Amino acid sequence: MSEETVKVLDTTLRDGEQTPGVALSPEEKLEIARKLDELGVDMIEAGSAITSAGEREGIRKIANEGLNAEISSFSRGVKKDIDSALDCDVEAVHLVIPTSELHIKKKLQKSPEKVKEMAVETSVYALDHGLTVELSAEDATRADPDFLKEVFQAGIEEGVQRVCVCDTVGMMMPEQIHELFSNLVKDIDVPVAGHCHDDFGVAVANTISAVRAGAREFHATINGLGERAGNAALEEVALALSEFYDYETNVDLESLQEVSQLVEQYTGIPISPTKAIIGANAFAHEAGIHTHGVLAESTTYEPISPEVVGQKRRLIFGKHTGKHAIKDELERKGLEPSEEQVEEVFQRVKDLGDRGKLVTDAEWSAIVDDVMGRSLEELVELQELTVTSGDNVTPTASVKVRFKDREFTEAGTGVGPVDAAINAVRKVVEGISNISLQEYHVDAISGGTDAMVDVVVKLTDGKRIIDSRGSSEDIIKASVQAMLNGVNRLLWDKKLGEEEED
């Protein structure tokens, strides 16, 4: 059976940006749009032009970038929204009209007939101005099915090119979605899209059901961002359609991880380690039986190769790790450990795990270096750290480090002294390497006024992602130590790799 192509409308820059706490600058929106275009999405909903001048600037930048994807703006059923979209040079509008009785009566306070007229008038207005129109029914899963068809047919008669069913607050289960779309597509002569929200945790399943029932377009966001519980996650839908059904998208699956990380960086919304496909633990293995199995045959505990979605397999070392995994990892690094050395590494890892400690990448490497007689050279050395903070004073930090016989000094401000110190260290690190901070969290705090604080950071040099820890009675010192421990680990591993190549 030949595969059918399903189009993808990415709404990360509109619905995704409506995630509480997320606000993207025009430049950030443009960079994400470029990556989405490279990813292969067919349409990019760049924002809602009526929102603000900054929003219009961002949409206009994207629309004039010459991307392959169709660029659209969200629009309500009012002409001023369409005028704002036209001012941004977009090719299309995602024209959203409430269709449920609840929305029509309580929100719009109009009659159903007036709402249908509004849909037709604004559709005609947009079409007359040369825009492609995707007519979307808001809260469609709680609408009367006959009225839903009436609104769509009225728009189609005027020339709208696509229609979309929105499960605005996730009010249907997959079998209900399948029935709704099956009935709709029989009477609709233009492509039908599905736009699903994750309020009940089934947005991805609902989107797949919509496609199986005849939808030939779906809306989604990178990382499943969106209001409340979020939208359908693009990466999950695209992979599922590719792996399990006779549908294909134009999405380059190998680029999913890269785009996901960029969106995480700019939105500030961290990806759960257990997030399907693009989470840090999606292809990570710690338990002895799992690591043994995956090393013998990857498909024992991996449904797909991690490289398919731009990921890499990670062996996590902790209390559940077996000796086989440790021996294999040491040999993979080009080492030739004795049985005694494998046993020593094994016992040290177990000891950390039994004390409730995450064995970070930096600590794992430090254990290996010590047992194997390799000394980690402190390539970046902290010389000085000064932090000022107080009432009516902007928290400020200055950091001086030594790297390759040179001193580097940077200052940073923040919402608090820890934030200021991290920002100062981040500037220093980025000045001497391409290493960047991806994640920061306090891992553990002991009791008492002299509590020991554990800070764990996630760092990347563009090729690898590692975890690193810093411990101190002072959370600022622990934070700086965690950063520099990770930086030294990445730089040292890179140096060892270069020496081995020589």
Short mmCIF file of C-alpha atoms in Angstrom, two decimals, residues 29-364:
data_model
loop_
_atom_site.label_atom_id
_atom_site.label_comp_id
_atom_site.label_asym_id
_atom_site.label_seq_id
_atom_site.Cartn_x
_atom_site.Cartn_y
_atom_site.Cartn_z
CA LYS A 29 10.60 33.56 16.78
CA LEU A 30 12.48 33.95 13.53
CA GLU A 31 15.21 31.52 14.54
CA ILE A 32 12.65 28.91 15.62
CA ALA A 33 10.75 29.43 12.36
CA ARG A 34 13.92 28.79 10.36
CA LYS A 35 14.45 25.53 12.22
CA LEU A 36 10.82 24.51 11.74
CA ASP A 37 11.21 25.16 8.04
CA GLU A 38 14.34 23.02 7.93
CA LEU A 39 12.44 20.37 9.86
CA GLY A 40 9.98 20.18 6.98
CA VAL A 41 6.69 21.38 8.44
CA ASP A 42 4.26 22.47 5.72
CA MET A 43 2.70 25.44 7.52
CA ILE A 44 3.92 27.68 10.33
CA GLU A 45 1.40 29.62 12.39
CA ALA A 46 3.75 32.46 13.26
CA GLY A 47 1.55 34.13 15.86
CA SER A 48 -1.55 36.27 16.25
CA ALA A 49 -0.94 39.58 14.47
CA ILE A 50 -3.56 41.51 16.43
CA THR A 51 -1.74 40.83 19.72
CA SER A 52 0.91 43.57 19.75
CA ALA A 53 3.40 45.56 17.73
CA GLY A 54 6.19 43.17 18.79
CA GLU A 55 4.12 40.20 17.67
CA ARG A 56 3.56 41.81 14.27
CA GLU A 57 7.30 42.49 13.96
CA GLY A 58 8.04 38.83 14.61
CA ILE A 59 5.43 37.57 12.16
CA ARG A 60 6.58 40.03 9.49
CA LYS A 61 10.21 38.89 9.87
CA ILE A 62 9.15 35.28 9.38
CA ALA A 63 6.84 36.06 6.46
CA ASN A 64 9.62 37.92 4.64
CA GLU A 65 12.33 35.32 5.31
CA GLY A 66 11.60 33.35 2.13
CA LEU A 67 10.85 30.09 3.91
CA ASN A 68 9.37 27.09 2.13
CA ALA A 69 6.55 26.68 4.64
CA GLU A 70 3.28 28.58 4.31
CA ILE A 71 3.25 31.36 6.92
CA SER A 72 -0.04 32.18 8.60
CA SER A 73 -1.45 34.31 11.39
CA PHE A 74 -4.15 33.35 13.84
CA SER A 75 -7.27 35.46 13.31
CA ARG A 76 -10.58 35.77 15.07
CA GLY A 77 -13.70 36.30 13.01
CA VAL A 78 -13.28 40.07 12.84
CA LYS A 79 -11.89 42.13 9.99
CA LYS A 80 -9.35 44.03 12.12
CA ASP A 81 -7.57 40.76 12.86
CA ILE A 82 -7.31 40.04 9.14
CA ASP A 83 -6.08 43.59 8.47
CA SER A 84 -3.33 43.04 11.06
CA ALA A 85 -2.39 39.77 9.36
CA LEU A 86 -2.25 41.50 5.96
CA ASP A 87 0.03 44.13 7.47
CA CYS A 88 2.48 41.31 8.30
CA ASP A 89 2.69 39.99 4.70
CA VAL A 90 1.51 36.47 5.62
CA GLU A 91 0.20 34.09 2.98
CA ALA A 92 -2.63 32.65 5.05
CA VAL A 93 -4.88 33.10 8.06
CA HIS A 94 -5.98 30.51 10.55
CA LEU A 95 -9.51 31.90 10.94
CA VAL A 96 -11.02 30.61 14.17
CA ILE A 97 -14.78 30.74 14.77
CA PRO A 98 -16.47 29.44 17.97
CA THR A 99 -19.01 26.75 17.12
CA SER A 100 -20.22 25.17 20.37
CA GLU A 101 -23.43 26.39 21.99
CA LEU A 102 -21.44 27.18 25.13
CA HIS A 103 -19.05 29.52 23.30
CA ILE A 104 -21.70 31.04 21.07
CA LYS A 105 -24.08 31.91 23.90
CA LYS A 106 -21.74 32.61 26.81
CA LYS A 107 -18.70 34.10 25.07
CA LEU A 108 -20.01 35.70 21.88
CA GLN A 109 -23.59 36.20 23.04
CA LYS A 110 -24.78 35.78 19.46
CA SER A 111 -27.15 33.45 17.64
CA PRO A 112 -25.77 30.49 15.67
CA GLU A 113 -26.93 32.15 12.46
CA LYS A 114 -24.98 35.31 13.28
CA VAL A 115 -21.87 33.25 13.98
CA LYS A 116 -22.21 31.52 10.61
CA GLU A 117 -22.56 34.93 8.92
CA MET A 118 -19.44 36.12 10.75
CA ALA A 119 -17.53 33.08 9.47
CA VAL A 120 -18.64 33.73 5.90
CA GLU A 121 -18.02 37.50 5.94
CA THR A 122 -14.50 37.24 7.36
CA SER A 123 -13.64 34.32 5.10
CA VAL A 124 -14.72 36.32 2.04
CA TYR A 125 -12.82 39.38 3.28
CA ALA A 126 -9.61 37.38 3.70
CA LEU A 127 -10.03 35.57 0.37
CA ASP A 128 -10.71 38.84 -1.44
CA HIS A 129 -7.39 40.13 -0.11
CA GLY A 130 -5.52 37.17 -1.56
CA LEU A 131 -5.07 35.12 1.60
CA THR A 132 -5.35 31.37 1.90
CA VAL A 133 -7.99 30.63 4.54
CA GLU A 134 -8.08 27.71 6.93
CA LEU A 135 -11.49 27.97 8.61
CA SER A 136 -11.22 26.55 12.10
CA ALA A 137 -14.11 25.60 14.37
CA GLU A 138 -13.27 26.40 17.98
CA ASP A 139 -14.63 23.95 20.58
CA ALA A 140 -15.84 21.84 17.67
CA THR A 141 -15.95 18.65 19.74
CA ARG A 142 -18.74 20.16 21.86
CA ALA A 143 -20.58 21.63 18.88
CA ASP A 144 -23.68 20.26 17.20
CA PRO A 145 -22.28 18.14 14.33
CA ASP A 146 -24.88 19.45 11.87
CA PHE A 147 -24.08 23.08 12.72
CA LEU A 148 -20.38 22.30 12.41
CA LYS A 149 -20.94 21.04 8.87
CA GLU A 150 -23.08 24.08 8.05
CA VAL A 151 -20.32 26.48 9.05
CA PHE A 152 -17.71 24.56 7.11
CA GLN A 153 -19.89 24.22 4.01
CA ALA A 154 -20.74 27.93 4.08
CA GLY A 155 -17.04 28.78 4.11
CA ILE A 156 -16.19 26.21 1.42
CA GLU A 157 -18.87 27.65 -0.88
CA GLU A 158 -17.05 30.99 -0.66
CA GLY A 159 -13.68 29.37 -1.44
CA VAL A 160 -11.90 28.57 1.83
CA GLN A 161 -9.15 26.10 1.06
CA ARG A 162 -9.06 24.08 4.30
CA VAL A 163 -11.14 23.51 7.45
CA CYS A 164 -10.04 22.48 10.92
CA VAL A 165 -11.76 20.75 13.84
CA CYS A 166 -10.47 22.01 17.20
CA ASP A 167 -10.76 19.87 20.31
CA THR A 168 -10.15 23.06 22.26
CA VAL A 169 -10.24 21.65 25.78
CA GLY A 170 -9.62 17.99 24.99
CA MET A 171 -13.22 16.86 25.39
CA MET A 172 -13.14 13.71 23.26
CA MET A 173 -11.47 10.33 23.47
CA PRO A 174 -9.79 8.71 20.41
CA GLU A 175 -12.80 6.58 19.37
CA GLN A 176 -15.06 9.66 19.52
CA ILE A 177 -12.60 11.67 17.45
CA HIS A 178 -12.49 8.87 14.88
CA GLU A 179 -16.28 8.86 14.58
CA LEU A 180 -16.51 12.66 14.29
CA PHE A 181 -13.87 12.92 11.57
CA SER A 182 -15.20 9.88 9.68
CA ASN A 183 -18.61 11.54 9.41
CA LEU A 184 -17.18 14.95 8.51
CA VAL A 185 -14.82 13.97 5.71
CA LYS A 186 -17.63 12.21 3.82
CA ASP A 187 -19.32 15.55 3.22
CA ILE A 188 -16.34 17.92 3.08
CA ASP A 189 -14.54 18.41 -0.23
CA VAL A 190 -11.46 20.25 1.10
CA PRO A 191 -8.71 18.94 3.40
CA VAL A 192 -9.80 18.59 7.02
CA ALA A 193 -7.31 19.25 9.84
CA GLY A 194 -7.26 18.18 13.47
CA HIS A 195 -6.18 20.46 16.31
CA CYS A 196 -6.08 18.62 19.64
CA HIS A 197 -5.32 19.69 23.20
CA ASP A 198 -3.96 17.45 25.94
CA ASP A 199 -6.27 18.20 28.89
CA PHE A 200 -6.98 14.49 29.35
CA GLY A 201 -3.58 13.30 28.12
CA VAL A 202 -4.79 11.99 24.75
CA ALA A 203 -3.93 14.80 22.31
CA VAL A 204 -1.44 12.65 20.39
CA ALA A 205 -3.80 9.65 20.33
CA ASN A 206 -6.66 11.90 19.21
CA THR A 207 -4.56 13.43 16.44
CA ILE A 208 -3.60 9.98 15.15
CA SER A 209 -7.28 8.93 15.29
CA ALA A 210 -8.25 12.02 13.30
CA VAL A 211 -5.68 11.15 10.61
CA ARG A 212 -6.83 7.54 10.47
CA ALA A 213 -10.41 8.78 10.04
CA GLY A 214 -9.52 10.98 7.07
CA ALA A 215 -7.84 14.17 8.30
CA ARG A 216 -5.02 15.10 5.95
CA GLU A 217 -3.50 17.79 8.12
CA PHE A 218 -2.78 18.07 11.81
CA HIS A 219 -1.78 20.92 14.10
CA ALA A 220 0.91 20.36 16.73
CA THR A 221 3.63 22.05 18.75
CA ILE A 222 7.24 21.15 19.44
CA ASN A 223 7.56 19.53 22.89
CA GLY A 224 3.76 19.57 23.22
CA LEU A 225 3.76 23.18 24.42
CA GLY A 226 0.47 25.03 24.74
CA GLU A 227 -2.09 26.41 27.13
CA ARG A 228 -3.02 24.38 30.20
CA ALA A 229 -1.83 20.79 29.52
CA GLY A 230 -0.52 21.70 26.08
CA ASN A 231 -1.13 20.63 22.49
CA ALA A 232 -0.39 17.44 20.60
CA ALA A 233 3.39 16.98 20.47
CA LEU A 234 4.58 17.18 16.86
CA GLU A 235 7.47 14.80 17.41
CA GLU A 236 5.22 12.09 18.83
CA VAL A 237 2.56 12.30 16.13
CA ALA A 238 5.06 12.42 13.26
CA LEU A 239 7.01 9.42 14.54
CA ALA A 240 3.90 7.35 15.30
CA LEU A 241 2.45 7.95 11.83
CA SER A 242 5.78 6.95 10.31
CA GLU A 243 6.30 3.82 12.42
CA PHE A 244 2.81 2.35 12.71
CA TYR A 245 0.64 3.54 9.83
CA ASP A 246 0.66 4.03 6.07
CA TYR A 247 1.05 7.79 6.35
CA GLU A 248 4.07 9.97 5.95
CA THR A 249 4.84 13.59 6.69
CA ASN A 250 7.53 15.86 5.29
CA VAL A 251 9.10 16.07 8.74
CA ASP A 252 12.80 15.20 8.93
CA LEU A 253 12.70 12.95 11.98
CA GLU A 254 16.46 13.15 12.54
CA SER A 255 16.14 16.90 13.20
CA LEU A 256 13.51 16.55 15.94
CA GLN A 257 15.97 16.58 18.85
CA GLU A 258 17.78 19.69 17.60
CA VAL A 259 14.56 21.67 17.13
CA SER A 260 13.23 20.45 20.47
CA GLN A 261 16.32 21.72 22.30
CA LEU A 262 16.14 25.11 20.58
CA VAL A 263 12.50 25.53 21.61
CA GLU A 264 13.37 24.44 25.16
CA GLN A 265 16.18 27.00 25.26
CA TYR A 266 14.11 29.95 24.08
CA THR A 267 10.88 29.19 25.93
CA GLY A 268 12.57 28.28 29.20
CA ILE A 269 10.17 25.34 29.60
CA PRO A 270 12.33 22.30 30.48
CA ILE A 271 11.60 18.99 28.80
CA SER A 272 10.76 16.21 31.24
CA PRO A 273 13.53 13.57 31.21
CA THR A 274 10.83 10.94 30.63
CA LYS A 275 9.26 12.79 27.69
CA ALA A 276 8.71 10.40 24.80
CA ILE A 277 11.20 10.56 21.92
CA ILE A 278 13.06 13.75 22.87
CA GLY A 279 13.41 13.43 26.66
CA ALA A 280 16.90 12.94 28.10
CA ASN A 281 15.93 9.48 29.34
CA ALA A 282 14.08 8.35 26.21
CA PHE A 283 17.08 6.26 25.19
CA ALA A 284 18.85 6.06 28.55
CA HIS A 285 19.42 2.79 30.41
CA GLU A 286 20.56 2.16 33.97
CA ALA A 287 19.12 -1.14 35.23
CA GLY A 288 21.63 -3.97 34.82
CA ILE A 289 19.28 -6.28 32.93
CA HIS A 290 18.36 -3.46 30.54
CA THR A 291 21.89 -2.32 29.79
CA HIS A 292 23.02 -5.90 29.28
CA GLY A 293 20.14 -6.49 26.88
CA VAL A 294 20.51 -3.29 24.91
CA LEU A 295 24.25 -3.83 24.51
CA ALA A 296 23.63 -7.34 23.19
CA GLU A 297 20.76 -6.29 20.90
CA SER A 298 19.47 -2.71 20.95
CA THR A 299 15.88 -3.64 20.07
CA THR A 300 15.48 -5.56 23.33
CA TYR A 301 14.84 -2.28 25.16
CA GLU A 302 14.66 0.34 22.40
CA PRO A 303 11.63 0.49 20.09
CA ILE A 304 13.65 2.42 17.48
CA SER A 305 17.24 3.43 17.00
CA PRO A 306 17.82 6.75 18.85
CA GLU A 307 19.55 8.14 15.75
CA VAL A 308 16.19 8.05 13.91
CA VAL A 309 15.07 11.10 15.90
CA GLY A 310 18.48 12.71 16.36
CA GLN A 311 19.05 11.20 19.80
CA LYS A 312 21.90 9.12 21.20
CA ARG A 313 21.85 6.13 23.49
CA ARG A 314 22.96 6.90 27.03
CA LEU A 315 24.07 4.40 29.62
CA ILE A 316 23.34 5.88 33.04
CA PHE A 317 25.51 4.64 35.88
CA GLY A 318 23.88 4.24 39.28
CA LYS A 319 22.79 1.72 41.89
CA HIS A 320 21.02 -0.42 39.27
CA THR A 321 24.01 -0.65 36.95
CA GLY A 322 25.61 -4.03 36.27
CA LYS A 323 29.28 -4.88 35.79
CA HIS A 324 28.70 -5.83 32.16
CA ALA A 325 27.63 -2.27 31.29
CA ILE A 326 30.59 -0.78 33.13
CA LYS A 327 33.08 -3.07 31.39
CA ASP A 328 31.51 -2.37 28.00
CA GLU A 329 31.59 1.40 28.51
CA LEU A 330 35.23 1.37 29.60
CA GLU A 331 36.20 -0.68 26.55
CA ARG A 332 34.14 1.63 24.32
CA LYS A 333 36.33 4.47 25.58
CA GLY A 334 39.39 2.55 24.40
CA LEU A 335 40.43 1.43 27.88
CA GLU A 336 41.52 -2.08 28.84
CA PRO A 337 40.32 -2.53 32.42
CA SER A 338 41.27 -5.49 34.58
CA GLU A 339 38.56 -7.38 36.44
CA GLU A 340 39.74 -5.66 39.64
CA GLN A 341 39.35 -2.21 38.04
CA VAL A 342 35.86 -3.05 36.78
CA GLU A 343 34.96 -4.20 40.30
CA GLU A 344 36.35 -0.98 41.82
CA VAL A 345 34.36 1.25 39.46
CA PHE A 346 31.28 -0.91 40.08
CA GLN A 347 31.54 -0.57 43.87
CA ARG A 348 32.11 3.20 43.78
CA VAL A 349 29.08 3.72 41.52
CA LYS A 350 26.96 1.49 43.79
CA ASP A 351 28.12 3.42 46.85
CA LEU A 352 27.00 6.76 45.39
CA GLY A 353 23.68 5.28 44.34
CA ASP A 354 23.02 3.73 47.75
CA ARG A 355 23.52 7.16 49.31
CA GLY A 356 20.71 8.48 47.14
CA LYS A 357 23.05 10.35 44.82
CA LEU A 358 22.64 10.82 41.10
CA VAL A 359 25.88 9.66 39.50
CA THR A 360 26.51 12.56 37.13
CA ASP A 361 28.51 12.21 33.94
CA ALA A 362 31.32 14.25 35.48
CA GLU A 363 31.43 12.01 38.57
CA TRP A 364 31.37 8.85 36.47
#
